[in-house]
């Protein structure tokens, strides 16, 4: 069985999107939203190990990895969840397991709320589900950027990950 990871591109709305895929097309789908400040690259070793029985799909979010960074994109948890929903619909993913961790957790949780009929299971590992009353000091620096104009916000976040 071919367990190699394939690199793909697809247009999702206005976003030129890069994603990694492995496993047979007919297998159950495991959707892998990545953490911050990562990309689908973080799943490069996991995917071949599960590709004998799963179809694994790991997109790069807008502004991450090899996906485009459109100026007009809503770079919030809600915006990323809407993107992930559209990504899944564009690939015609009818049912999938969501693997959630880190920054992907609040995004994937919002996706599960948007499309509960498509999510057959959640695998949550070290998932931060930050709601405003539970953000605390861990997210203080990121939270301080939320009220900045978009260009200043992007510059401040870029500084944080360099």
CSV table of C-alpha atoms in Angstrom, one decimal:
chain,number,residue,atom,x,y,z
A,1,UNK,CA,0.0,0.0,0.0
A,2,UNK,CA,1.2,3.5,-0.9
A,3,UNK,CA,1.6,5.5,2.3
A,4,UNK,CA,3.5,8.4,0.9
A,5,UNK,CA,2.4,12.0,1.6
A,6,UNK,CA,1.2,13.8,-1.5
A,7,UNK,CA,1.4,17.6,-1.7
A,8,UNK,CA,-1.7,19.3,-3.2
A,9,UNK,CA,-3.1,22.8,-4.0
A,10,UNK,CA,-6.7,23.8,-4.2
A,11,UNK,CA,-8.5,27.1,-4.5
A,12,UNK,CA,-10.8,27.6,-1.4
A,13,UNK,CA,-12.8,30.8,-2.0
A,14,UNK,CA,-10.1,33.5,-2.5
A,15,UNK,CA,-7.3,31.5,-0.9
A,16,UNK,CA,-4.8,29.5,-2.9
A,17,UNK,CA,-4.5,26.6,-0.4
A,18,UNK,CA,-1.7,24.0,0.1
A,19,UNK,CA,-2.5,20.7,1.8
A,20,UNK,CA,-0.9,17.3,2.4
A,21,UNK,CA,-2.8,14.1,1.8
A,22,UNK,CA,-2.0,10.5,2.4
A,23,UNK,CA,-4.0,7.2,2.3
A,24,UNK,CA,-6.6,5.7,0.1
A,25,UNK,CA,-9.4,8.0,-1.2
A,26,UNK,CA,-12.1,5.6,0.0
A,27,UNK,CA,-10.7,5.3,3.6
A,28,UNK,CA,-12.3,7.2,6.6
A,29,UNK,CA,-11.0,10.7,6.7
A,30,UNK,CA,-8.8,12.2,9.5
A,31,UNK,CA,-8.7,16.0,9.2
A,32,UNK,CA,-5.6,17.5,10.7
A,33,UNK,CA,-5.8,21.2,11.5
A,34,UNK,CA,-2.3,22.4,12.6
A,35,UNK,CA,-1.1,24.4,15.6
A,36,UNK,CA,0.4,27.8,15.9
A,37,UNK,CA,2.8,29.0,14.4
A,38,UNK,CA,3.1,25.8,12.4
A,39,UNK,CA,1.7,24.3,9.2
A,40,UNK,CA,0.8,20.9,7.8
A,41,UNK,CA,4.5,20.2,7.9
A,42,UNK,CA,4.0,19.1,11.6
A,43,UNK,CA,2.1,16.1,10.4
A,44,UNK,CA,4.7,14.9,7.9
A,45,UNK,CA,5.8,11.9,10.1
A,46,UNK,CA,2.4,11.0,11.4
A,47,UNK,CA,0.6,10.8,8.1
A,48,UNK,CA,2.5,7.8,6.5
A,49,UNK,CA,2.1,5.9,9.8
A,50,UNK,CA,-1.7,6.0,9.6
A,51,UNK,CA,-2.1,6.0,5.8
A,52,UNK,CA,-2.7,2.3,5.6
A,53,UNK,CA,-6.2,2.7,7.0
A,54,UNK,CA,-7.0,6.4,7.0
A,55,UNK,CA,-7.2,9.2,4.4
A,56,UNK,CA,-5.3,11.9,6.1
A,57,UNK,CA,-5.8,15.6,5.1
A,58,UNK,CA,-3.7,18.4,6.6
A,59,UNK,CA,-4.3,21.9,5.2
A,60,UNK,CA,-2.1,25.0,5.7
A,61,UNK,CA,-4.3,27.8,7.0
A,62,UNK,CA,-4.3,31.1,5.2
A,63,UNK,CA,-1.1,32.9,6.2
A,64,UNK,CA,0.7,29.7,7.2
A,65,UNK,CA,3.0,27.3,5.4
A,66,UNK,CA,2.5,27.3,1.6
A,67,UNK,CA,-1.0,28.7,1.5
A,68,UNK,CA,-1.6,32.3,0.4
A,69,UNK,CA,-1.9,35.3,2.8
A,70,UNK,CA,-4.8,37.3,1.5
A,71,UNK,CA,-5.2,40.8,2.9
A,72,UNK,CA,-9.0,40.5,3.1
A,73,UNK,CA,-9.0,37.2,5.1
A,74,UNK,CA,-10.5,37.2,8.6
A,75,UNK,CA,-7.5,36.0,10.7
A,76,UNK,CA,-9.6,35.0,13.7
A,77,UNK,CA,-10.7,31.7,15.1
A,78,UNK,CA,-14.1,32.2,13.5
A,79,UNK,CA,-12.4,33.1,10.2
A,80,UNK,CA,-10.2,30.1,10.2
A,81,UNK,CA,-13.2,27.8,11.1
A,82,UNK,CA,-15.2,29.2,8.2
A,83,UNK,CA,-12.1,28.6,6.0
A,84,UNK,CA,-11.8,25.0,7.3
A,85,UNK,CA,-15.5,24.4,6.7
A,86,UNK,CA,-15.2,25.7,3.1
A,87,UNK,CA,-12.0,23.6,2.6
A,88,UNK,CA,-13.8,20.4,3.7
A,89,UNK,CA,-16.8,21.2,1.4
A,90,UNK,CA,-14.5,22.0,-1.5
A,91,UNK,CA,-12.8,18.6,-1.1
A,92,UNK,CA,-16.3,17.0,-0.6
A,93,UNK,CA,-15.5,15.6,2.8
A,94,UNK,CA,-18.9,14.3,4.0
A,95,UNK,CA,-17.7,12.7,7.3
A,96,UNK,CA,-14.4,13.0,9.1
A,97,UNK,CA,-12.6,12.6,12.4
A,98,UNK,CA,-11.1,15.9,13.7
A,99,UNK,CA,-7.7,15.8,15.4
A,100,UNK,CA,-7.4,18.9,17.6
A,101,UNK,CA,-4.5,20.3,19.5
A,102,UNK,CA,-3.0,23.7,20.2
A,103,UNK,CA,-4.2,26.5,18.0
A,104,UNK,CA,-6.2,24.0,15.9
A,105,UNK,CA,-8.5,23.2,18.8
A,106,UNK,CA,-10.6,26.4,18.9
A,107,UNK,CA,-10.7,26.4,15.1
A,108,UNK,CA,-11.8,22.7,14.9
A,109,UNK,CA,-14.3,23.1,17.8
A,110,UNK,CA,-15.9,25.9,15.9
A,111,UNK,CA,-16.0,23.7,12.8
A,112,UNK,CA,-17.6,20.9,14.7
A,113,UNK,CA,-20.3,23.4,15.9
A,114,UNK,CA,-20.8,24.7,12.3
A,115,UNK,CA,-21.1,21.2,10.8
A,116,UNK,CA,-21.8,18.6,13.5
A,117,UNK,CA,-23.3,16.1,11.1
A,118,UNK,CA,-19.9,15.8,9.4
A,119,UNK,CA,-17.8,15.2,12.5
A,120,UNK,CA,-17.9,11.5,13.6
A,121,UNK,CA,-15.3,11.9,16.3
A,122,UNK,CA,-12.9,14.3,18.0
A,123,UNK,CA,-9.4,13.5,19.0
A,124,UNK,CA,-8.2,16.2,21.4
A,125,UNK,CA,-4.6,16.4,22.6
A,126,UNK,CA,-3.4,19.3,24.6
A,127,UNK,CA,-6.2,21.4,23.2
A,128,UNK,CA,-6.6,25.0,24.1
A,129,UNK,CA,-10.2,26.1,23.8
A,130,UNK,CA,-9.8,29.8,24.5
A,131,UNK,CA,-12.9,31.6,25.3
A,132,UNK,CA,-12.8,35.2,26.5
A,133,UNK,CA,-13.3,34.3,30.1
A,134,UNK,CA,-10.6,31.6,30.1
A,135,UNK,CA,-7.8,33.1,28.0
A,136,UNK,CA,-5.6,34.2,30.8
A,137,UNK,CA,-1.9,35.2,30.6
A,138,UNK,CA,-1.0,32.6,28.0
A,139,UNK,CA,-2.9,34.5,25.3
A,140,UNK,CA,-2.4,38.0,26.6
A,141,UNK,CA,0.1,39.0,23.9
A,142,UNK,CA,-2.0,37.6,21.1
A,143,UNK,CA,-5.2,39.1,22.6
A,144,UNK,CA,-3.5,42.5,22.7
A,145,UNK,CA,-3.3,42.5,18.9
A,146,UNK,CA,-7.0,41.9,18.3
A,147,UNK,CA,-7.9,45.6,18.4
A,148,UNK,CA,-5.1,46.8,16.2
A,149,UNK,CA,-5.7,47.7,12.5
A,150,UNK,CA,-5.1,44.6,10.3
A,151,UNK,CA,-1.7,45.6,9.0
A,152,UNK,CA,-0.4,46.4,12.5
A,153,UNK,CA,-1.8,43.2,13.8
A,154,UNK,CA,0.0,41.1,11.1
A,155,UNK,CA,3.3,42.9,11.8
A,156,UNK,CA,3.0,42.3,15.6
A,157,UNK,CA,2.2,38.6,15.1
A,158,UNK,CA,5.0,38.3,12.6
A,159,UNK,CA,7.4,39.6,15.2
A,160,UNK,CA,6.2,37.0,17.7
A,161,UNK,CA,7.1,34.1,15.5
A,162,UNK,CA,10.4,35.1,14.0
